[in-house]
Coordinates of C-alpha atoms in Angstrom, one line a residue:
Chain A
X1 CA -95.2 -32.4 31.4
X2 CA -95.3 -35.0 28.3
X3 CA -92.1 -35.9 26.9
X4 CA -91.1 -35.5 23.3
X5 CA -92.7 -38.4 21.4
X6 CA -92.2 -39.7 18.1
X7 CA -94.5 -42.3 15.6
X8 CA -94.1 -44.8 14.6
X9 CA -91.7 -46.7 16.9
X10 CA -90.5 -49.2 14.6
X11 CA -90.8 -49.0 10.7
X12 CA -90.2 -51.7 7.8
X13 CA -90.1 -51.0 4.5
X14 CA -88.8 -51.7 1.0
X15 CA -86.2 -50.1 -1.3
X16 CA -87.4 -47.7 -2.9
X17 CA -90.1 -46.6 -0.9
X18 CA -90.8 -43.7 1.0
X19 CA -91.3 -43.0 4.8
X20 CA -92.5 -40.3 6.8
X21 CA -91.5 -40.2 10.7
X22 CA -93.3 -37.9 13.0
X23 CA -92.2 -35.9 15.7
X24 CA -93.9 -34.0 18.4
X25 CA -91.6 -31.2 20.6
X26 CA -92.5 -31.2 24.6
X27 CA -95.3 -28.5 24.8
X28 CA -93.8 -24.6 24.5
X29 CA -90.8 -25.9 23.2
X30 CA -90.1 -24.3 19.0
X31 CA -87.0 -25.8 18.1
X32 CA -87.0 -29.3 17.0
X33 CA -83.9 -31.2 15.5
X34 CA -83.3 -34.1 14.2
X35 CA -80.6 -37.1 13.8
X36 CA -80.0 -40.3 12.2
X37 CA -78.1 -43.1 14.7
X38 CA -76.3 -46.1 12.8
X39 CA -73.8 -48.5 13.9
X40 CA -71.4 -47.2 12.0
X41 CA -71.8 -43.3 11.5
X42 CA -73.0 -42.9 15.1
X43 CA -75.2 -40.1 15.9
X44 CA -75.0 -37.2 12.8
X45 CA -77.3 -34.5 12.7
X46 CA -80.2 -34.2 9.8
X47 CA -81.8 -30.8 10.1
X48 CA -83.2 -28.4 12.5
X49 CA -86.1 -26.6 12.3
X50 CA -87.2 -23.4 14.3
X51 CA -90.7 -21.4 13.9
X52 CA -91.6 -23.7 10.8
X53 CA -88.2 -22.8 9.2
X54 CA -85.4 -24.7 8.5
X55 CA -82.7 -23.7 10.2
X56 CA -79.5 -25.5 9.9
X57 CA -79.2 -29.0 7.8
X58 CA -76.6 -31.4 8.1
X59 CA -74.7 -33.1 4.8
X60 CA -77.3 -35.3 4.2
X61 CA -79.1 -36.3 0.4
X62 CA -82.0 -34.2 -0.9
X63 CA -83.5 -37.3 0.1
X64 CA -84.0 -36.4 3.3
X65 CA -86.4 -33.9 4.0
X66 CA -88.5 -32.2 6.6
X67 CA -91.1 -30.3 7.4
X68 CA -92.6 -28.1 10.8
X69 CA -95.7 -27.0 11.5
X70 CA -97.5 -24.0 13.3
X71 CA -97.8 -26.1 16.4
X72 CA -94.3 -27.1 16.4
X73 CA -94.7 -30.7 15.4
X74 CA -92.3 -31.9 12.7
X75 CA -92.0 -34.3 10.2
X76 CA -88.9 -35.6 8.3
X77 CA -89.8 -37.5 4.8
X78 CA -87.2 -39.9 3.0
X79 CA -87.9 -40.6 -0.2
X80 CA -86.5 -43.7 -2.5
X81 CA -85.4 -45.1 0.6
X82 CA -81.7 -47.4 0.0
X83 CA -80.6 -50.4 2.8
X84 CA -78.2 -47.7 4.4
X85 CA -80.8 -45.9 5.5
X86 CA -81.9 -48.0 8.2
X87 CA -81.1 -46.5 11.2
X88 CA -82.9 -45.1 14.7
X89 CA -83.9 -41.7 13.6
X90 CA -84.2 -39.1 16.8
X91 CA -86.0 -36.1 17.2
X92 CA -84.6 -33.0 20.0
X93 CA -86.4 -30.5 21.2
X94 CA -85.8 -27.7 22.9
X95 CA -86.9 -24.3 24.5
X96 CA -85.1 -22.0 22.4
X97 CA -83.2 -21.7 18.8
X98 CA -79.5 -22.0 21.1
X99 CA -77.0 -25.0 21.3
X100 CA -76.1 -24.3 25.2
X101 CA -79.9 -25.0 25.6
X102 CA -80.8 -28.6 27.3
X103 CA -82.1 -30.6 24.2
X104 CA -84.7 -33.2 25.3
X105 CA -84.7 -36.4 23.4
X106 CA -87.8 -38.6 21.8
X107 CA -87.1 -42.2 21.9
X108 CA -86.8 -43.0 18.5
X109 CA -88.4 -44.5 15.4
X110 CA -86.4 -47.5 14.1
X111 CA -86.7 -48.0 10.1
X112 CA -85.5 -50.9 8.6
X113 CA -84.9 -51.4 5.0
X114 CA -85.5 -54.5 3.3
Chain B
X1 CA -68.6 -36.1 10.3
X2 CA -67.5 -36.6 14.3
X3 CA -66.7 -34.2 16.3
X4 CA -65.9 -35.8 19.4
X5 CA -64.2 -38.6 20.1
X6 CA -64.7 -40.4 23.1
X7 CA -62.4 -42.5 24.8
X8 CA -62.3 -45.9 25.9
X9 CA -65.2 -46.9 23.5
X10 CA -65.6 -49.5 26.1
X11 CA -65.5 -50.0 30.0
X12 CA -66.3 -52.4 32.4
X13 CA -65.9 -52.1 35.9
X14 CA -67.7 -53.4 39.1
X15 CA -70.1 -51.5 41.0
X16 CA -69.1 -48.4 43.4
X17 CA -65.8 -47.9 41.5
X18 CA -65.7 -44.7 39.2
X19 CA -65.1 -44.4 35.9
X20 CA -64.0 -42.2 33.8
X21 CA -64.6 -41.3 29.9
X22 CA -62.5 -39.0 27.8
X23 CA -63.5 -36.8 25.0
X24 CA -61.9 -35.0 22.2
X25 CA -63.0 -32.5 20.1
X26 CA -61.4 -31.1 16.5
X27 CA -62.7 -27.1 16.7
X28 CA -63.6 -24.7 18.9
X29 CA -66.6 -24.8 21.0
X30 CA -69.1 -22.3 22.7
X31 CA -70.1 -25.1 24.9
X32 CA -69.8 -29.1 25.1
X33 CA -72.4 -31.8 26.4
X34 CA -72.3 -34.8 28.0
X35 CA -75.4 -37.5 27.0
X36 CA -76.6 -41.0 28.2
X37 CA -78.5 -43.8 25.9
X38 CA -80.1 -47.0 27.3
X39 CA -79.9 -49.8 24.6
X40 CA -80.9 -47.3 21.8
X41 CA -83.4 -45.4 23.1
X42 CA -83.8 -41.9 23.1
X43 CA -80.9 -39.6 24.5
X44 CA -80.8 -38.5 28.3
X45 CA -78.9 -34.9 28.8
X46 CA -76.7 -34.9 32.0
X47 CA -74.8 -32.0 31.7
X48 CA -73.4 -29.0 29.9
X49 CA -69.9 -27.4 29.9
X50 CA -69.2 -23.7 28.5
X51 CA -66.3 -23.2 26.7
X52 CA -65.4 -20.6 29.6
X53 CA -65.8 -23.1 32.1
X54 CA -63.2 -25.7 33.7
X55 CA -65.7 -28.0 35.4
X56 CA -69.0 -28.6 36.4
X57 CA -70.6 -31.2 39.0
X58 CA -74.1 -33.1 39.2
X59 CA -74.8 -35.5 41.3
X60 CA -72.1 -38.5 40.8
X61 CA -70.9 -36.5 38.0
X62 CA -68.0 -34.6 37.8
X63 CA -66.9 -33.2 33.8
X64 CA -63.9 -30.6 33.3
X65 CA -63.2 -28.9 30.0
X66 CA -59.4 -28.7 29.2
X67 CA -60.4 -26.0 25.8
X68 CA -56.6 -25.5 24.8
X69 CA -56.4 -29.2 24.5
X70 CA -59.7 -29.5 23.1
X71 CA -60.7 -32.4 25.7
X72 CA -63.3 -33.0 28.3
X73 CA -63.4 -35.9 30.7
X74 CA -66.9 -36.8 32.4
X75 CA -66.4 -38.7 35.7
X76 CA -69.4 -41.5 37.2
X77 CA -68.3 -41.9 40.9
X78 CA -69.7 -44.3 42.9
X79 CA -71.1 -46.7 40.0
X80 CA -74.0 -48.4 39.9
X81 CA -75.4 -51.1 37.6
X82 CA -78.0 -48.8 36.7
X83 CA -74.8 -46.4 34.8
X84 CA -75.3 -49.5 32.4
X85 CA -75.2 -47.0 29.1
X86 CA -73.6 -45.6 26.1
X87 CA -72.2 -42.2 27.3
X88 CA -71.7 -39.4 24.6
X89 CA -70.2 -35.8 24.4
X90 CA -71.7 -33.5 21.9
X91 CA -70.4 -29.8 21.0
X92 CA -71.8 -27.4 19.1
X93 CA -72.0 -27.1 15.8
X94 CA -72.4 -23.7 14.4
X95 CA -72.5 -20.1 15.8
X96 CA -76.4 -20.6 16.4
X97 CA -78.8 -22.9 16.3
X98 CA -79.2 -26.0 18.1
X99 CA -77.3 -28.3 16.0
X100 CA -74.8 -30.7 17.8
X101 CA -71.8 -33.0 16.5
X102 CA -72.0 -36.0 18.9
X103 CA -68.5 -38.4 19.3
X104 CA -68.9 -42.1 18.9
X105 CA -69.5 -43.0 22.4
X106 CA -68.3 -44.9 25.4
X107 CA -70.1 -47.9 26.0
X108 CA -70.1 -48.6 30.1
X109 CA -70.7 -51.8 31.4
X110 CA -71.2 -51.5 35.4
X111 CA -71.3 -55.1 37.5
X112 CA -72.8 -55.9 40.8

């Protein structure tokens, strides 16, 4: 069974910019979450989405947005990207819309603002 | 904002001793997690704790849930280099969903 994946690996861009990161769930799997991972912040979670809705959404900018489609794939979108924002950006997925469920892990895009 | 805390944020021992990583949480829980990262890849779950559990074992892994303390310990016997990681816990963080508050991570450094 394929592993959650998510493209692009790595990502450089410019202030101001915009970037969309793409994420696909292991097969089956509806629930698909997403976090941001920086040095100093650690691991804090984005948003979550569920049967294309958004679920829950962590205290993040309007900036940050996201998206899920029929299939399950998600994408999150930041918009008028800002240096802080460089960070390795996760995707979870998991079987079902519950916390005590396993959560399986892509490896990460890396964005780097310039 | 954290959750967890994890304690020591960094370790170093030689290989085949155990270690042993602490964290601590700030409210209650339904259930708390224990994760592993390779030089910041993606996440690897190792093993979940309910809130009505006391402790759990996989493997070389041994975690135990103290809740009126708000603390969980997760314990490597037997280390190898490969235990090389950053270790987090992560609890829940609302009454559904899939959402988790992760700690800051112990960072385990295992010699041969």
């Amino acid at each position: 069974k394929a592993g959650v994946t998510q493209t692009p690996r790595y990502l450089i861009k410019t202030r101001g910019q915009q970037v969309t990161l793409s994420c696909s769930p292991i097969s089956g799997h509806r629930s698909v979450s997403w976090y941001q991972q920086t040095p100093g912040q650690g691991l804090q979670f984005l948003f979550e989405y569920f049967s294309e809705t958004q679920r829950n959404k962590g205290n993040f900018p309007g900036r940050f947005s996201g998206r899920q489609f029929s299939n399950s794939r998600s994408e999150m979108n930041v918009s008028t990207l800002e240096l802080g924002d460089s960070a390795l950006y996760l995707c979870a997925s998991s079987l079902i819309q519950e916390s005590y469920n396993e959560q399986f892990f892509g490896p990460g895009t890396r964005l780097t603002v310039l | 904002s954290q959750q967890g805390e994890e304690d020591p944020q960094a370790l170093s021992i030689q290989e085949g001793e155990n270690a042993t990583m602490n964290c601590s949480y700030k409210t209650s829980i339904n259930n708390l997690q224990w994760y592993r990262q390779n030089s910041g890849r993606g996440l690897v779950h190792l093993i979940l704790i309910r809130s009505n559990e006391r402790e759990k074992h996989s493997g070389r892994l041994r975690v135990t849930l103290d809740t009126s303390k708000k603390s969980s310990s997760l314990l490597i016997t037997a280390s190898r280099a490969a235990d090389t990681a950053s270790y987090f816990c992560a609890t829940d963080a609302s009454q559904a969903g899939t959402a988790l508050i992760f700690g800051k991570g112990t960072t385990l450094s295992v010699s041969s």
